[in-house]
Short mmCIF file of C-alpha atoms and ligand atoms in Angstrom, two decimals:
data_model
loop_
_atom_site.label_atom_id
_atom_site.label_comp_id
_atom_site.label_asym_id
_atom_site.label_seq_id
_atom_site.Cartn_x
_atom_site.Cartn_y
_atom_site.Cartn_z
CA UNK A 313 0.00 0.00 0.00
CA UNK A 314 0.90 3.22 -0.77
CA UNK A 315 1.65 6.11 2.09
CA UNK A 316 0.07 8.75 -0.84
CA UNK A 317 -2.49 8.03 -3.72
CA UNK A 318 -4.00 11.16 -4.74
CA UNK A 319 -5.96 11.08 -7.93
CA UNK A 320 -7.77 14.38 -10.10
CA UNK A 321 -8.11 16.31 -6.96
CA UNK A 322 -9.17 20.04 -7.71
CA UNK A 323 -9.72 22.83 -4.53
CA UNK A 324 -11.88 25.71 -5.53
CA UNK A 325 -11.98 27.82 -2.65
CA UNK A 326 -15.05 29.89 -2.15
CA UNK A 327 -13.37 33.20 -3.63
CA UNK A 328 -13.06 31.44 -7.04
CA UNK A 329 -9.67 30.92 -7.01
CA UNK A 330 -8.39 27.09 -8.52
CA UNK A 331 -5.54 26.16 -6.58
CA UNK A 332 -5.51 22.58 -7.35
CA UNK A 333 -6.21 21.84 -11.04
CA UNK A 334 -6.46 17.89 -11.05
CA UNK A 335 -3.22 16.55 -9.24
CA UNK A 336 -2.29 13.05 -9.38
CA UNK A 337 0.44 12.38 -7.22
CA UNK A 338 2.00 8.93 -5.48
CA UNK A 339 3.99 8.70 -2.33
CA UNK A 340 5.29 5.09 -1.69
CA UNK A 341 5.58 4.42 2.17
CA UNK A 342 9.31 4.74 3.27
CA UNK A 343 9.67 7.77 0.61
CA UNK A 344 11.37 10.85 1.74
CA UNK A 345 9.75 13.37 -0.80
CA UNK A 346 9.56 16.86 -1.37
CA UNK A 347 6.60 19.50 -2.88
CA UNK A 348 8.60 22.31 -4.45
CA UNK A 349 7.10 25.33 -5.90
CA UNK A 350 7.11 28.85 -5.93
CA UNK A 351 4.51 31.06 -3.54
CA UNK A 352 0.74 31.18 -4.35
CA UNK A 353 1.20 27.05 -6.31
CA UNK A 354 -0.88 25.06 -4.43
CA UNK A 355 1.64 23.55 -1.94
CA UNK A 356 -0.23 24.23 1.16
CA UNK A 357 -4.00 23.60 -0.40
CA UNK A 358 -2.27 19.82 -0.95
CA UNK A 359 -1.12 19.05 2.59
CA UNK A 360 -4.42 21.66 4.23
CA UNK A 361 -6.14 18.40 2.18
CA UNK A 362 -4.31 15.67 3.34
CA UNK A 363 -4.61 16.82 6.93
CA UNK A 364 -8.06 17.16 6.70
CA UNK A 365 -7.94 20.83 7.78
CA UNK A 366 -8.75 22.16 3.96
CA UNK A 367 -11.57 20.52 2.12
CA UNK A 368 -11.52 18.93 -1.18
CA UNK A 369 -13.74 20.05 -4.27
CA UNK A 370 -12.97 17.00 -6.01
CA UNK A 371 -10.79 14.03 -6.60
CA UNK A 372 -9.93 11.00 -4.46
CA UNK A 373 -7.53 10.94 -1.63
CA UNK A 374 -5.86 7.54 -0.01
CA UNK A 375 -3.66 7.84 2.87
CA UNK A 376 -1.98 4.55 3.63
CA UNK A 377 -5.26 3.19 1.84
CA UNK A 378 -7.56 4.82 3.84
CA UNK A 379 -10.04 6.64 1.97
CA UNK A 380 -9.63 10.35 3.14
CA UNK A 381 -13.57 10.57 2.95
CA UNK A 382 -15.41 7.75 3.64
CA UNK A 383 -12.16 6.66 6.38
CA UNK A 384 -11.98 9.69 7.82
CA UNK A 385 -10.72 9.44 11.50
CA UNK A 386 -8.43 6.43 10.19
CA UNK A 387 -6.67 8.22 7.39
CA UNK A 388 -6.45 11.28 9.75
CA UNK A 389 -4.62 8.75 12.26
CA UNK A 390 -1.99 8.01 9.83
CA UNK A 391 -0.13 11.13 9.76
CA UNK A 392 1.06 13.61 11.71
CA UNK A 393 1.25 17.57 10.60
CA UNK A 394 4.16 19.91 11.49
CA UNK A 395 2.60 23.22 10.49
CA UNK A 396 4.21 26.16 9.58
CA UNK A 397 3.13 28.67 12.00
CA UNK A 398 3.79 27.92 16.19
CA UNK A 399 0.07 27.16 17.17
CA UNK A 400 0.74 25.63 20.56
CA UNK A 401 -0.05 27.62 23.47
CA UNK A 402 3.11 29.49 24.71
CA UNK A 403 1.97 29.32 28.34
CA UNK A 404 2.16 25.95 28.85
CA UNK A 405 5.06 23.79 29.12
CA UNK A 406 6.90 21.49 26.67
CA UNK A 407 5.71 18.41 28.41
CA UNK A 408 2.38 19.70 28.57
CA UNK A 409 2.15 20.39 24.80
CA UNK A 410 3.34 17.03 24.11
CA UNK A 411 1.56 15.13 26.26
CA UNK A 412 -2.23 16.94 25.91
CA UNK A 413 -1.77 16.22 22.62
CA UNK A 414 -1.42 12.49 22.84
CA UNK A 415 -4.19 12.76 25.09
CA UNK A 416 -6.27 13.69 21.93
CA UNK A 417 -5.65 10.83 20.52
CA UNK A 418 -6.28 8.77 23.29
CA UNK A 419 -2.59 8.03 23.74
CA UNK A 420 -2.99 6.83 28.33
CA UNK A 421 -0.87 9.37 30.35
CA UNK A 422 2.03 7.20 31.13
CA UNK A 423 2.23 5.68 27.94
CA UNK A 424 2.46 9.33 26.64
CA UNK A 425 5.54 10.29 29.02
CA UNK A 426 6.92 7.12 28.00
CA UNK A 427 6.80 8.74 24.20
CA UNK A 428 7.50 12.51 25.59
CA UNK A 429 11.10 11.69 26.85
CA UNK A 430 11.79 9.66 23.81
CA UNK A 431 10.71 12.25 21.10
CA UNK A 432 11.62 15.32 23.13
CA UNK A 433 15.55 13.04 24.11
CA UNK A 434 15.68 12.59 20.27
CA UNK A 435 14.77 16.64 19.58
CA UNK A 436 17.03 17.76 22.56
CA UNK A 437 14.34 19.18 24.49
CA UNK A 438 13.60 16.80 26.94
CA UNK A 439 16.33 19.05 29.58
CA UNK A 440 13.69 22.27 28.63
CA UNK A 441 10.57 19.74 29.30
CA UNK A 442 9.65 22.27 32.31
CA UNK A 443 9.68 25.14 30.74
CA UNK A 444 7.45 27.24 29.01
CA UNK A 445 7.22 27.07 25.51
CA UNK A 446 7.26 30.74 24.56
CA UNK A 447 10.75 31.28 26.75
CA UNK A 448 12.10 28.64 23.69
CA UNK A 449 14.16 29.62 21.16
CA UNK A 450 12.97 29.88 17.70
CA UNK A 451 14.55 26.67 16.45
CA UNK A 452 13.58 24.95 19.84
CA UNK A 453 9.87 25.82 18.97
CA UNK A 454 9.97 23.96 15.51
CA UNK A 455 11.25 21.15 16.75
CA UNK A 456 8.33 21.31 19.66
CA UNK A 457 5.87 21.55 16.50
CA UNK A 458 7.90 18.27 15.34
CA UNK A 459 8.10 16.14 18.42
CA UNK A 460 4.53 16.85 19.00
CA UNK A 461 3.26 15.84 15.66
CA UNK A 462 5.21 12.30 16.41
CA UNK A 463 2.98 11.58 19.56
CA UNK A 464 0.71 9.30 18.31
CA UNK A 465 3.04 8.07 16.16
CA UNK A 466 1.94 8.38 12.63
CA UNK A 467 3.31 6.21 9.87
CA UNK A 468 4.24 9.93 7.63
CA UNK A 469 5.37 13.10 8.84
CA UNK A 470 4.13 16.28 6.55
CA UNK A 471 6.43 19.22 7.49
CA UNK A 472 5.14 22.63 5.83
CA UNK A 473 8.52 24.35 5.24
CA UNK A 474 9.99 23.17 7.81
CA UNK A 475 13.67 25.12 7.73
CA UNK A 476 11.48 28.49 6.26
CA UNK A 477 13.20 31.20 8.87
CA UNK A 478 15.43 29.07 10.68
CA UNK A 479 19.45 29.76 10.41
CA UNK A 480 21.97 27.48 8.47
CA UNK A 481 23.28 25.34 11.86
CA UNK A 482 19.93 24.05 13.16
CA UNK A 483 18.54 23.59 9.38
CA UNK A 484 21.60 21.21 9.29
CA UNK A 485 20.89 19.55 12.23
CA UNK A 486 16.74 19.29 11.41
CA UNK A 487 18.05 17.70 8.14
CA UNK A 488 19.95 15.26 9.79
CA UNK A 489 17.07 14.62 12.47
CA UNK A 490 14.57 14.18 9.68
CA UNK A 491 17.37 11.71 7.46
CA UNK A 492 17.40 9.38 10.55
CA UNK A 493 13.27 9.36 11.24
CA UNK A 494 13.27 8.39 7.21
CA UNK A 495 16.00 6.15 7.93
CA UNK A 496 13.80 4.38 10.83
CA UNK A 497 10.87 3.84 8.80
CA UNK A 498 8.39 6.82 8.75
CA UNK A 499 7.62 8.39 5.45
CA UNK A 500 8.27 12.08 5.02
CA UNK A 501 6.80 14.71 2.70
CA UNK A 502 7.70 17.95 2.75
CA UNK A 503 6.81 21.84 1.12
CA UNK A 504 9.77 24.06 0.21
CA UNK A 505 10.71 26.30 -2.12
CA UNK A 506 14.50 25.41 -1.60
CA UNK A 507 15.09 23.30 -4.65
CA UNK A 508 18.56 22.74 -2.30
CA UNK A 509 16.95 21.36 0.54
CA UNK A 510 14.65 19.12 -1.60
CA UNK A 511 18.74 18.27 -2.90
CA UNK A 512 19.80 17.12 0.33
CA UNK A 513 17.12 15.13 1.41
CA UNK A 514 14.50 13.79 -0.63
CA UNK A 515 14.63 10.72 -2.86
CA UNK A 516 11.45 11.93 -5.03
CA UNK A 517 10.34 14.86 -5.92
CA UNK A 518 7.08 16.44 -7.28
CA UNK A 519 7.14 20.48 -8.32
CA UNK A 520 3.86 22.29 -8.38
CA UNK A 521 3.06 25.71 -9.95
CA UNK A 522 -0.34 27.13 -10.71
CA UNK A 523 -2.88 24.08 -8.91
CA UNK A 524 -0.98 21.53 -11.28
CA UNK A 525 1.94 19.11 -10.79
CA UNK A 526 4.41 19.82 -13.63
CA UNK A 527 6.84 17.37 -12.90
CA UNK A 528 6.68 14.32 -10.57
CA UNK A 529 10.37 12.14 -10.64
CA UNK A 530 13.15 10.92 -8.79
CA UNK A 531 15.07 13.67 -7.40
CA UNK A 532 18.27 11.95 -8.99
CA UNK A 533 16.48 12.25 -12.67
CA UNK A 534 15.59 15.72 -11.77
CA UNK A 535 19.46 16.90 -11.16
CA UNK A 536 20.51 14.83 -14.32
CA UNK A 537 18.50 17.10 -16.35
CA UNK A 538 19.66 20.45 -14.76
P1 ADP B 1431 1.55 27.67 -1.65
O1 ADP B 1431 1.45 26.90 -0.37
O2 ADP B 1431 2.22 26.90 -2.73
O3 ADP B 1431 2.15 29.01 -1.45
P2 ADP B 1431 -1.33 27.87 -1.45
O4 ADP B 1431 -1.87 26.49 -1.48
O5 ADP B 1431 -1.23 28.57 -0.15
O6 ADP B 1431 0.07 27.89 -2.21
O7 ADP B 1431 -2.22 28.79 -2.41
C1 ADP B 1431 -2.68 28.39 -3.71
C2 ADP B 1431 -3.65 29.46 -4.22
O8 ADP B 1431 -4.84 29.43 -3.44
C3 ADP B 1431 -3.12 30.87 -4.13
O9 ADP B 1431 -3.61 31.58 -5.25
C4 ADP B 1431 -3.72 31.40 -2.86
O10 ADP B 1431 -3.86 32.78 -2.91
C5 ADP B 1431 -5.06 30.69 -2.83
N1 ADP B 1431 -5.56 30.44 -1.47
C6 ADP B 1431 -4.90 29.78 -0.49
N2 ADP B 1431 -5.65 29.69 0.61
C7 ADP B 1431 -6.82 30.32 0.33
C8 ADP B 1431 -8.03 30.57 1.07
N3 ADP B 1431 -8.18 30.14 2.32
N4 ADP B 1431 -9.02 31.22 0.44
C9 ADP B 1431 -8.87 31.65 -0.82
N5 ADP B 1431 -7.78 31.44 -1.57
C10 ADP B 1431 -6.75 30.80 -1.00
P1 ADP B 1432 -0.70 26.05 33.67
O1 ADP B 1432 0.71 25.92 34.16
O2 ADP B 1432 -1.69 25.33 34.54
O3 ADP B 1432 -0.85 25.73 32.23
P2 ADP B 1432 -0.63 28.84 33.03
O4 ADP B 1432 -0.42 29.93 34.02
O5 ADP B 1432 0.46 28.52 32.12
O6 ADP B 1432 -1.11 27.57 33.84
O7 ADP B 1432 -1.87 29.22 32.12
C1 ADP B 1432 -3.20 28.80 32.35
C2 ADP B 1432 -4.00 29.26 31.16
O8 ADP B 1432 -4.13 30.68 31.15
C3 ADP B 1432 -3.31 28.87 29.86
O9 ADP B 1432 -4.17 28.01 29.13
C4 ADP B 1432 -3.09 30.16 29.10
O10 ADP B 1432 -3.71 30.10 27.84
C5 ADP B 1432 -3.77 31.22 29.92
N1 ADP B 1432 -2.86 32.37 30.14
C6 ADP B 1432 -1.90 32.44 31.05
N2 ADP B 1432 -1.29 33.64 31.01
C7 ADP B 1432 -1.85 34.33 30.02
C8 ADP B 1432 -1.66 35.64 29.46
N3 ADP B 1432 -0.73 36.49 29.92
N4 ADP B 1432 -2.43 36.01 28.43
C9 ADP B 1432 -3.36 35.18 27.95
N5 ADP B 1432 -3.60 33.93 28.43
C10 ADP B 1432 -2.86 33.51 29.45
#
């Protein structure tokens, strides 16, 4: 089964504007891939959909063969979403954050520490557990946003320009933190418009501009036609 199968889906939003013109677009679990394209393409429309947080006008979504419609609260179970934007709330702590959110999914309390210390060990944040989470530092908040998306433990990770902001030494070090959760297992997709980062990490690669996928290929094939 497939971690992606996305077939003719179109988003109209209710201003008229097309932002998705009929994608069709395969992830295979395991993949590390990246959606590259410029501002105002569609890149964010795509993953809004496959979060669930953006509703589709048409077209057919699977996520690990769940049917994003009629499977709803499974497909929804199979991924986790690191958003662009901070949206926790900066008055609690990190361990708070991390664990209320399990608790959403129903994740028991100690069974959700359990997970805390080992996502927020593997993020070095598990020392700053106790504080609050506005007092972090701005690369210590993304990878709060990461660690918490991991707490249920989805099979793929969807990171919405994940390094947009974030200086040259920790975008090294979330590369390398992302290359080792591919390595483990979990499927990765993420939005950039850093055909370099796409580069360093991702094996395929799909590039979006206008609501339509233009190209969709191994990133290898991509650089051999450069
Ligand atoms: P990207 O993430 O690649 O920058 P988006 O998916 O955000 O692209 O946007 C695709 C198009 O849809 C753009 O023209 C954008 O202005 C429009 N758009 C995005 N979100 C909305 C919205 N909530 N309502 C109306 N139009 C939107
Ligand atoms: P706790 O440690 O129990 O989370 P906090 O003092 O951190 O208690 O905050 C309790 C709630 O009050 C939080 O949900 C937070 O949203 C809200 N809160 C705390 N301080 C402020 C503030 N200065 N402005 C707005 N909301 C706040």
């Amino acid at each position: 089964v497939n971690a992606i199968d996305i077939k003719g889906l179109t988003k109209i939003y209710s201003n008229g504007v097309q932002a998705l013109k009929g994608i069709d677009l395969t992830v295979e679990k395991g993949d590390f891939y990246a959606l590259l394209g410029p501002n105002g393409a569609g890149k964010s429309t795509t993953i809004g959909i496959l979060s669930s947080l953006v509703n589709m006008t048409s077209g057919k979504v699977n996520i690990f063969g769940f049917d994003l419609e009629k499977q709803k609260v499974k497909a929804k179970l199979q991924l986790g979403l690191v958003p662009q934007e901070f949206n926790f709330n900066p008055f609690e702590t990190v361990l708070q954050i991390v664990v209320n959110q399990a608790g959403y999914y129903g994740v028991n309390r100690q069974e959700a520490i359990i997970r805390a210390e080992r996502y927020l060990s593997q993020l070095e944040l598990w020392e700053k557990r106790n504080d609050r989470a506005r007092m972090l530092s701005g690369g210590m908040k993304r990878r709060l946003m990461i660690a918490r998306a991991l707490m249920h433990e989805p099979q793929l990770l969807i990171l919405d320009e994940p390094t947009a902001g974030v200086d040259i030494e920790l975008r090294r070090s979330m590369w390398q933190f992302l290359q080792e959760l591919n390595q483990s297992g979990k499927t990765i997709i993420l939005t950039t418009h850093y055909l370099e980062e796409a580069e360093m990490l991702c094996r395929n690669i799909g590039i979006i501009q206008k609501g339509e996928l233009i190209e969709n290929t191994s990133m290898k094939a991509l650089l051999s036609k450069l």
